[in-house]
Short mmCIF file of C-alpha atoms and ligand atoms in Angstrom, two decimals:
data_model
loop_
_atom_site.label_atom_id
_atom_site.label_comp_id
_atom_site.label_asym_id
_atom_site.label_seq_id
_atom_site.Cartn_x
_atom_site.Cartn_y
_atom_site.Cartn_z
CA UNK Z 1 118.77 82.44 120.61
CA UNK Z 2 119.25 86.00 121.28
CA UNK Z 3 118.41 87.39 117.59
CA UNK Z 4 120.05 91.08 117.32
CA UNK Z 5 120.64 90.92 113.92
CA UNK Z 6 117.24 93.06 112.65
CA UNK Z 7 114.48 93.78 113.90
CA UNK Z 8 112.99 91.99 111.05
CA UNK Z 9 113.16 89.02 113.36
CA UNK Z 10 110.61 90.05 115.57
CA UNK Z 11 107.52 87.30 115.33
CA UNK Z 12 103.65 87.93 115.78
CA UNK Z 13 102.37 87.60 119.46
CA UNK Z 14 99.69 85.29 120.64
CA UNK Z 15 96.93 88.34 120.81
CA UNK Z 16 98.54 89.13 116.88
CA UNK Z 17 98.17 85.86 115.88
CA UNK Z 18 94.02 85.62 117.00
CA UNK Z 19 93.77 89.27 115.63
CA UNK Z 20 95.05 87.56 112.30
CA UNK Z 21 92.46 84.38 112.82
CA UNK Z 22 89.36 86.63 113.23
CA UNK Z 23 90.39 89.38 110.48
CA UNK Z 24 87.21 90.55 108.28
CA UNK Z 25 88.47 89.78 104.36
CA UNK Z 26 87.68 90.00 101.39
CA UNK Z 27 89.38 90.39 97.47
CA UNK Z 28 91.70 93.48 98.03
CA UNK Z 29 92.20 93.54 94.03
CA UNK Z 30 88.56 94.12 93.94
CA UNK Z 31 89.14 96.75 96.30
CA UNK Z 32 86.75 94.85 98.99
CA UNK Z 33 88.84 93.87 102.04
CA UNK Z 34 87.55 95.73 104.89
CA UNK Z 35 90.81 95.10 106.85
CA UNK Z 36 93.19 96.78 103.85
CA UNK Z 37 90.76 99.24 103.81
CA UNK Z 38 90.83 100.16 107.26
CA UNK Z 39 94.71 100.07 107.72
CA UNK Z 40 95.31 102.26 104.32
CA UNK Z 41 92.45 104.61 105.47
CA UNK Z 42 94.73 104.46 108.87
CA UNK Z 43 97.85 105.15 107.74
CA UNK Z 44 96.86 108.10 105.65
CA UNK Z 45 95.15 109.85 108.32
CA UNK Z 46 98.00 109.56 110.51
CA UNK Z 47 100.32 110.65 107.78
CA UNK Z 48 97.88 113.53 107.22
CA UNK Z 49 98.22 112.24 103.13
CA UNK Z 50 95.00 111.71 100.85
CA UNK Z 51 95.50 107.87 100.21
CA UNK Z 52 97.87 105.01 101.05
CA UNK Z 53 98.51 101.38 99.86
CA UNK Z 54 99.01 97.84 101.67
CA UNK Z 55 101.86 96.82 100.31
CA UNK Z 56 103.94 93.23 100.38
CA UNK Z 57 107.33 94.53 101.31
CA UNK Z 58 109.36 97.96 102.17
CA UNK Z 59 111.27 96.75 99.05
CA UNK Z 60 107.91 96.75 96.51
CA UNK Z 61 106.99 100.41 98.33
CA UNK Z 62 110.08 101.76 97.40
CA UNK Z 63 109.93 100.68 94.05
CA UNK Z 64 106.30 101.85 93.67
CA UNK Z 65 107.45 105.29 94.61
CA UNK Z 66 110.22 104.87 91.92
CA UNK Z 67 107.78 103.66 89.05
CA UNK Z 68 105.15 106.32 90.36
CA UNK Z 69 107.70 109.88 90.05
CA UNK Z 70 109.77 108.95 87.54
CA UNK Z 71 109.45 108.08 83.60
CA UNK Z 72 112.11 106.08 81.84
CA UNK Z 73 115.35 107.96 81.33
CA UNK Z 74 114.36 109.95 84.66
CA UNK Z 75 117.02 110.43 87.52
CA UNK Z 76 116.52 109.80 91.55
CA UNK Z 77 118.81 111.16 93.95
CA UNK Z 78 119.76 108.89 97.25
CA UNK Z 79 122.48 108.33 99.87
CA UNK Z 80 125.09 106.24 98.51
CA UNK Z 81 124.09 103.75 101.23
CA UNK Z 82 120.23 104.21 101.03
CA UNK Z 83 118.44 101.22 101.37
CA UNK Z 84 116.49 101.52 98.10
CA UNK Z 85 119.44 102.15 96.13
CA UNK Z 86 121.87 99.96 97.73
CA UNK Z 87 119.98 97.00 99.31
CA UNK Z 88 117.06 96.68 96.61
CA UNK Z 89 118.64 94.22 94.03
CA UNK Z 90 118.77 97.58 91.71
CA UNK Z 91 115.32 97.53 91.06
CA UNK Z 92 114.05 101.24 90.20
CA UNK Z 93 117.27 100.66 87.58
CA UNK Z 94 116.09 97.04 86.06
CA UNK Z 95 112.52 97.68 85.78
CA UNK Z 96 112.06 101.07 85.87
CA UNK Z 97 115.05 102.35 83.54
CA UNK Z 98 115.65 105.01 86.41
CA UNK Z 99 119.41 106.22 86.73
CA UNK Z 100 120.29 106.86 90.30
CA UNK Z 101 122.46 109.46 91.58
CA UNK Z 102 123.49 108.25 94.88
CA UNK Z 103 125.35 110.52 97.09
CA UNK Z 104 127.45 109.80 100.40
CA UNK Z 105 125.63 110.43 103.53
CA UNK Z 106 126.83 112.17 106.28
CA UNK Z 107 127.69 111.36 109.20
CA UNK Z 108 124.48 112.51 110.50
CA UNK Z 109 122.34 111.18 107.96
CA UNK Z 110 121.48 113.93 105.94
CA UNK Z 111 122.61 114.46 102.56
CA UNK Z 112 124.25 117.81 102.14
CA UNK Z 113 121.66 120.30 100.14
CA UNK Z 114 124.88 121.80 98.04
CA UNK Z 115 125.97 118.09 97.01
CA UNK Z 116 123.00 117.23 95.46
CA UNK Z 117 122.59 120.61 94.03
CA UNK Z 118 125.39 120.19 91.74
CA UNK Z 119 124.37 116.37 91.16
CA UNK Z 120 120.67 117.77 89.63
CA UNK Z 121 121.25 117.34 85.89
CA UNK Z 122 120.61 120.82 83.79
CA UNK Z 123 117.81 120.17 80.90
CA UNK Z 124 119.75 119.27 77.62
CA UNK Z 125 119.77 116.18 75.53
CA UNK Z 126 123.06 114.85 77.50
CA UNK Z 127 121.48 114.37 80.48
CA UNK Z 128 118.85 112.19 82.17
CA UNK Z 129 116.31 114.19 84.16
CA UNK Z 130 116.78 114.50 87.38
CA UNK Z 131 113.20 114.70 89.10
CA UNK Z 132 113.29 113.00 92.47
CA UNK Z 133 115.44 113.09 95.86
CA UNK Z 134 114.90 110.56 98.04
CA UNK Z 135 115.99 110.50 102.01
CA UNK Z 136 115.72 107.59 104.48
CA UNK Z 137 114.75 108.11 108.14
CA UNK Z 138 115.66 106.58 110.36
CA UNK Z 139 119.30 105.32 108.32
CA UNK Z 140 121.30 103.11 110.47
CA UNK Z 141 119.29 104.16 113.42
CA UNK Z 142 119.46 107.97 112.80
CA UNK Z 143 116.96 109.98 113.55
CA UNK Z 144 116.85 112.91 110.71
CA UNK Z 145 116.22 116.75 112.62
CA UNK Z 146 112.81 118.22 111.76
CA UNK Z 147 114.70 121.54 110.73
CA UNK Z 148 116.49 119.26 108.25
CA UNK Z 149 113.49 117.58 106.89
CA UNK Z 150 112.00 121.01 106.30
CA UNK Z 151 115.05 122.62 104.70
CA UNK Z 152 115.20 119.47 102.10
CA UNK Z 153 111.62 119.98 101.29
CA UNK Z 154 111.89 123.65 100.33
CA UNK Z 155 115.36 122.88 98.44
CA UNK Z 156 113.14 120.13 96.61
CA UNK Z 157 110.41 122.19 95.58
CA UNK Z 158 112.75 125.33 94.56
CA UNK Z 159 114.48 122.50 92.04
CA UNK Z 160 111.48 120.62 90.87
CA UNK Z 161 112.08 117.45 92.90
CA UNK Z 162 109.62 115.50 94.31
CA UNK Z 163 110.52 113.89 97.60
CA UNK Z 164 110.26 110.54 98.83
CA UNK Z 165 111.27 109.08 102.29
CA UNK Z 166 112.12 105.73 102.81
CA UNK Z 167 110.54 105.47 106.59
CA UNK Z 168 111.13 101.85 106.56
CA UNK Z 169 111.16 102.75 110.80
CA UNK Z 170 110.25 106.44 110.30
CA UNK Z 171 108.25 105.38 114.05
CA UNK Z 172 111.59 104.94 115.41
CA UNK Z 173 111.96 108.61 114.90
CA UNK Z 174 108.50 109.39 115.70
CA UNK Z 175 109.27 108.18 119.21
CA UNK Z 176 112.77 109.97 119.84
CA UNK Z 177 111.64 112.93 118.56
CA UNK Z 178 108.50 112.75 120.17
CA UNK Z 179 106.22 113.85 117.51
CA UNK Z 180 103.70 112.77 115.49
CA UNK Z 181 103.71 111.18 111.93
CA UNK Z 182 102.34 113.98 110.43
CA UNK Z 183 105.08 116.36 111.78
CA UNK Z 184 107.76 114.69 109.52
CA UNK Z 185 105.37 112.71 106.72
CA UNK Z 186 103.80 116.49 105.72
CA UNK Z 187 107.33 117.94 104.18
CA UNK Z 188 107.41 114.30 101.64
CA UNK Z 189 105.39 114.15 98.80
CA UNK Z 190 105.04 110.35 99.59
CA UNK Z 191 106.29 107.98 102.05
CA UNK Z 192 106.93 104.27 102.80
CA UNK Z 193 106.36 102.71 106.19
CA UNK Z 194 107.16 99.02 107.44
CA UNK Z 195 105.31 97.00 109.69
CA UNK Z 196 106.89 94.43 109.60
CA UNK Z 197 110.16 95.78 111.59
CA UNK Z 198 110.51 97.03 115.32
CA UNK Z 199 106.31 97.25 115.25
CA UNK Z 200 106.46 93.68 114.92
CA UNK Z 201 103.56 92.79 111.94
CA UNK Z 202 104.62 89.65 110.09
CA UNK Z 203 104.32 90.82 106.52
CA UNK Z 204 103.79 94.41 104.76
CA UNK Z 205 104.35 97.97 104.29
CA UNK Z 206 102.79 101.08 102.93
CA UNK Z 207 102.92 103.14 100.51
CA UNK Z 208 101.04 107.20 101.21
CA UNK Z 209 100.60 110.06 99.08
CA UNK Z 210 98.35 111.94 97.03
CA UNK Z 211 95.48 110.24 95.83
CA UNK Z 212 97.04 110.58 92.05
CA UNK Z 213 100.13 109.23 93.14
CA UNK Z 214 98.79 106.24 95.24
CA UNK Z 215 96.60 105.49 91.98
CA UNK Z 216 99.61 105.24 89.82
CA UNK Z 217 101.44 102.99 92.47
CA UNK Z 218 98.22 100.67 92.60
CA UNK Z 219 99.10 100.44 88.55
CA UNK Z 220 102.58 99.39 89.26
CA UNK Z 221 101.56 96.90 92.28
CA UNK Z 222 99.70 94.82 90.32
CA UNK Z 223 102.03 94.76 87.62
CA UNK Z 224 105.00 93.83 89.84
CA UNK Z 225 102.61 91.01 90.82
CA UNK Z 226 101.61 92.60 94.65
CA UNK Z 227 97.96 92.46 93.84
CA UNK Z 228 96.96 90.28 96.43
CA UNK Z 229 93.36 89.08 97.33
CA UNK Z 230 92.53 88.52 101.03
CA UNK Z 231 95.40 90.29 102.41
CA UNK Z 232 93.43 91.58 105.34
CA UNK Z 233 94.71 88.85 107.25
CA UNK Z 234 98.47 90.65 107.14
CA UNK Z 235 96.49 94.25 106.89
CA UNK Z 236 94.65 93.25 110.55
CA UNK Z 237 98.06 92.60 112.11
CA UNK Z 238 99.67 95.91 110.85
CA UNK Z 239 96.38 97.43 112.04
CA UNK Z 240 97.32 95.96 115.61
CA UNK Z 241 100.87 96.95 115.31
CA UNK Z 242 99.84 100.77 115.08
CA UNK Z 243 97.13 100.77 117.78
CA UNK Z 244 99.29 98.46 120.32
CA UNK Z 245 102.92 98.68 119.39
CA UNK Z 246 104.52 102.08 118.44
CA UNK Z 247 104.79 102.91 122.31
CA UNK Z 248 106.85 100.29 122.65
CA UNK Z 249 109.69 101.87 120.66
CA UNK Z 250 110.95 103.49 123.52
CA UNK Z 251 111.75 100.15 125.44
CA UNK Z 252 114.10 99.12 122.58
CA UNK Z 253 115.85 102.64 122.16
CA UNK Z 254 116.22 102.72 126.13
CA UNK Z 255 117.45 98.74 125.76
CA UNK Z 256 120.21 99.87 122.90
CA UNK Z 257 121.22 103.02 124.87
CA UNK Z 258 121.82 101.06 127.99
CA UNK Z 259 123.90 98.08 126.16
CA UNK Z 260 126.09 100.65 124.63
CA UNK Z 261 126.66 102.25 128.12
CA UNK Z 262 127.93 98.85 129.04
CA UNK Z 263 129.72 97.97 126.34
CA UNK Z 264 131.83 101.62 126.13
CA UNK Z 265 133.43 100.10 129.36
CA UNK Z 266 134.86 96.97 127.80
CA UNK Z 267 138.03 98.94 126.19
CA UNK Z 268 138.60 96.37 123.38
CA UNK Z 269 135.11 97.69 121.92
CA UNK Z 270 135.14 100.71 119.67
CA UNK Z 271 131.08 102.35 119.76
CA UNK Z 272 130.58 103.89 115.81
CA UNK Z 273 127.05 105.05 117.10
CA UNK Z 274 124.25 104.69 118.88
CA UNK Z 275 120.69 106.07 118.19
CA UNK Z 276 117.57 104.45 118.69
CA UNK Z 277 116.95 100.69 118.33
CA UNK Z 278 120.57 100.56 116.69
CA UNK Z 279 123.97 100.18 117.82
CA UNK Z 280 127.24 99.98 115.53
CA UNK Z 281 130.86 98.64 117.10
CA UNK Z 282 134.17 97.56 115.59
CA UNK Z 283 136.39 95.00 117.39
CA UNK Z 284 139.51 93.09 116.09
CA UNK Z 285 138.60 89.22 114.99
CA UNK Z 286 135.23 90.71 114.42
CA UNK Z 287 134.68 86.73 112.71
CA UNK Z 288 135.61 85.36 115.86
CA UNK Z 289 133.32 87.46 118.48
CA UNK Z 290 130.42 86.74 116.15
CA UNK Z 291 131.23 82.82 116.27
CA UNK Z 292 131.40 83.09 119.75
CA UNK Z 293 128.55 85.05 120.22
CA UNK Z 294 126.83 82.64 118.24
CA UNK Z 295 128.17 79.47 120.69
CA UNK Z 296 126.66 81.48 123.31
CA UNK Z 297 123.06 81.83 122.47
CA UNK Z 298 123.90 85.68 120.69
CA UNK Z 299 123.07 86.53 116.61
CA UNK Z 300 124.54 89.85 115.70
CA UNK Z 301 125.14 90.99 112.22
CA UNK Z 302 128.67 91.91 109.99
CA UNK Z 303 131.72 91.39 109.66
CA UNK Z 304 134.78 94.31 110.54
CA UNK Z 305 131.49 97.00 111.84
CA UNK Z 306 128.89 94.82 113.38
CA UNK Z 307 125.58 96.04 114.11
CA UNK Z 308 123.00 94.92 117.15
CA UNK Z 309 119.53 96.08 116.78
CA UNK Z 310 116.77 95.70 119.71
CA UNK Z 311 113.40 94.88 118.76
CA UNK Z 312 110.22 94.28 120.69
CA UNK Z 313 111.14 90.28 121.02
CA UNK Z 314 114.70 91.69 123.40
CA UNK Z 315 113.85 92.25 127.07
CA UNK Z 316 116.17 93.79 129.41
CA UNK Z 317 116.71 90.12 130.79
CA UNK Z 318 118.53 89.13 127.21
CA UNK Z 319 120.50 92.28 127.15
CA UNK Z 320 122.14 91.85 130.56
CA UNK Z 321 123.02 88.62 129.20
CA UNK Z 322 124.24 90.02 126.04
CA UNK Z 323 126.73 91.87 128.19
CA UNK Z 324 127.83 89.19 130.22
CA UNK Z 325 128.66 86.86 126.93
CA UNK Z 326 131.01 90.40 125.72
CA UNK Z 327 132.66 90.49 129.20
CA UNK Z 328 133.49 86.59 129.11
CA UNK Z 329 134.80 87.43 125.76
CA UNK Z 330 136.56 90.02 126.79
CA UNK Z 331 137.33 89.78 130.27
CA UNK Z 332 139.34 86.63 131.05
C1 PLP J 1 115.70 101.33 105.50
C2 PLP J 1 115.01 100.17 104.85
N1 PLP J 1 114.19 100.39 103.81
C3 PLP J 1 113.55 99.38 103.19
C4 PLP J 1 113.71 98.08 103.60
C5 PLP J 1 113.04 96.97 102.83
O1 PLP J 1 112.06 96.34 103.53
P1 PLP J 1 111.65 94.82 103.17
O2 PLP J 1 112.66 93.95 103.80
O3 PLP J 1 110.27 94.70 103.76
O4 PLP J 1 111.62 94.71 101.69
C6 PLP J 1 114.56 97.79 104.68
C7 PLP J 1 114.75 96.40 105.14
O5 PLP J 1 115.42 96.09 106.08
C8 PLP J 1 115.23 98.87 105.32
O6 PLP J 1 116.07 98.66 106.35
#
């Protein structure tokens, strides 16, 4: 199969799989894994932050970061289609009695600065307190400006807000912006980054900030039960991941650009977007092109817009046959 439904998908190479076998461990809840060590100590010098924290999923990050800014009867601010808010079974809401305030995105990404202005809740009894904004980069492939990113910081300090980003594949727009970490993590106040997406680590995320804040979120880890003891096995892969895999970003966004190029010629295909690893289309008998994708070796997600995401695991061998499948589809 041809899997282009995430790039979740992607599975551990052989060389990630012996890095995995020969990982130093040792009880990470006693704080004495030399593998978590070394990848949180990693992270949070790339992020230029003070500490970081190995983490299970992008899901448990994002609710640490909740838990960590917010008090019960506080307020976060999202995009109305923001993973966290959207796509994390409600959590910050469940466990951490934190009202969100989600907002629609634009079409770009961004949430409009004005919007949320009049969404921040003035201090009186009424209203929950509104004391966190959080923005997702990349958000269905979109890579956020750095002019942007900047702009939302100041507006978040000027209102009290701290700022989270959900960077679930925040290297994804390391890459096409060709920058460094640091260049977008320094305007957050903390940040969550997967692994185990387009980089291609099996398991785990993490969670950077201030020491204080990272402190907190190792409160609210163990709690939500993501204490976990020799995770330097999973640490040792993310490890590899950063040192070996980030480069490879560029194969997949190239990959993605050049399917859409392709597919913009088949006229029965409408192209919603296209930026990095992601591509978005709507058809008619969307149900029907996905069964018959499926017949023919091809996953893709979604019904009416369907979505086809290149990961590390697609080579440019699958894609060309990706577009022959459409034509045959398409072209009788
Ligand atoms: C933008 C974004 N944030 C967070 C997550 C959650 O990550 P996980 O699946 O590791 O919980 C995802 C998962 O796909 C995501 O796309």
């Amino acid at each position: 199969m041809i899997d282009l439904r995430s790039d979740t998908v992607t599975k551990p190479s052989k060389k990630m799989r012996q890095i995995i076998k020969d990982a130093k461990v040792g009880d990470d809840v006693y704080g004495e894994d030399p593998s978590v060590i070394e990848l949180e100590e990693k992270i949070a010098l790339m992020a230029k932050k003070e500490a970081a924290v190995f983490v299970p999923s992008g899901t448990q990050s994002n609710l640490l970061a909740l838990l960590s800014h917010c008090q019960r009867g506080d307020e976060y601010i999202c995009g109305q289609d923001a993973h966290l808010y959207k796509y994390e079974a409600g959590g910050g809401a469940v466990v951490g009695s934190i009202q969100p305030q989600p907002i629609e995105f634009e079409k770009d990404a961004t949430l409009d600065l004005e919007k949320i202005k009049k969404k921040i809740k003035p201090i009186d009894n009424h209203h929950a307190r509104t004391k966190l904004l959080c923005l997702e980069n990349t958000h269905n492939g979109k890579v956020l400006s750095l002019e942007y990113i900047k702009e939302a910081s100041k507006f978040a300090k000027e209102n009290n807000l701290a700022l989270h980003l959900d960077g679930a594949r925040v290297f994804n727009a390391v890459v096409a912006l060709e920058v460094k970490l640091e260049d977008i993590t320094k305007y957050f106040d903390s940040v969550s980054i997967c692994l185990s997406k387009g980089l291609g680590a099996p398991i785990g995320s993490v969670l950077t900030g201030s020491k204080e804040f990272i402190k907190e979120a190792r409160h609210y880890r163990k709690m939500l039960g993501g204490g976990l003891r020799q995770s330097g096995l999973l640490a040792a892969a993310a490890t590899y991941a950063l040192d070996n895999h980030i480069k490879n970003l560029k194969k997949d966004h190239e990959l993605a650009k050049y399917l859409t190029k392709k597919l913009k010629k088949i006229d029965k295909i409408k192209i919603i977007s296209n930026d990095t690893n992601m591509l978005f289309i709507e058809v008619e008998n969307s149900k029907e092109l996905v069964e018959y994708l499926k017949n023919n070796g091809i996953l893709i997600s979604g019904y009416g817009e369907l979505r086809i995401v290149v990961h590390r695991d697609i080579s440019k061998k699958d894609i060309k046959k990706v577009i022959e499948v459409f034509k045959s589809y398409y072209i009788k």
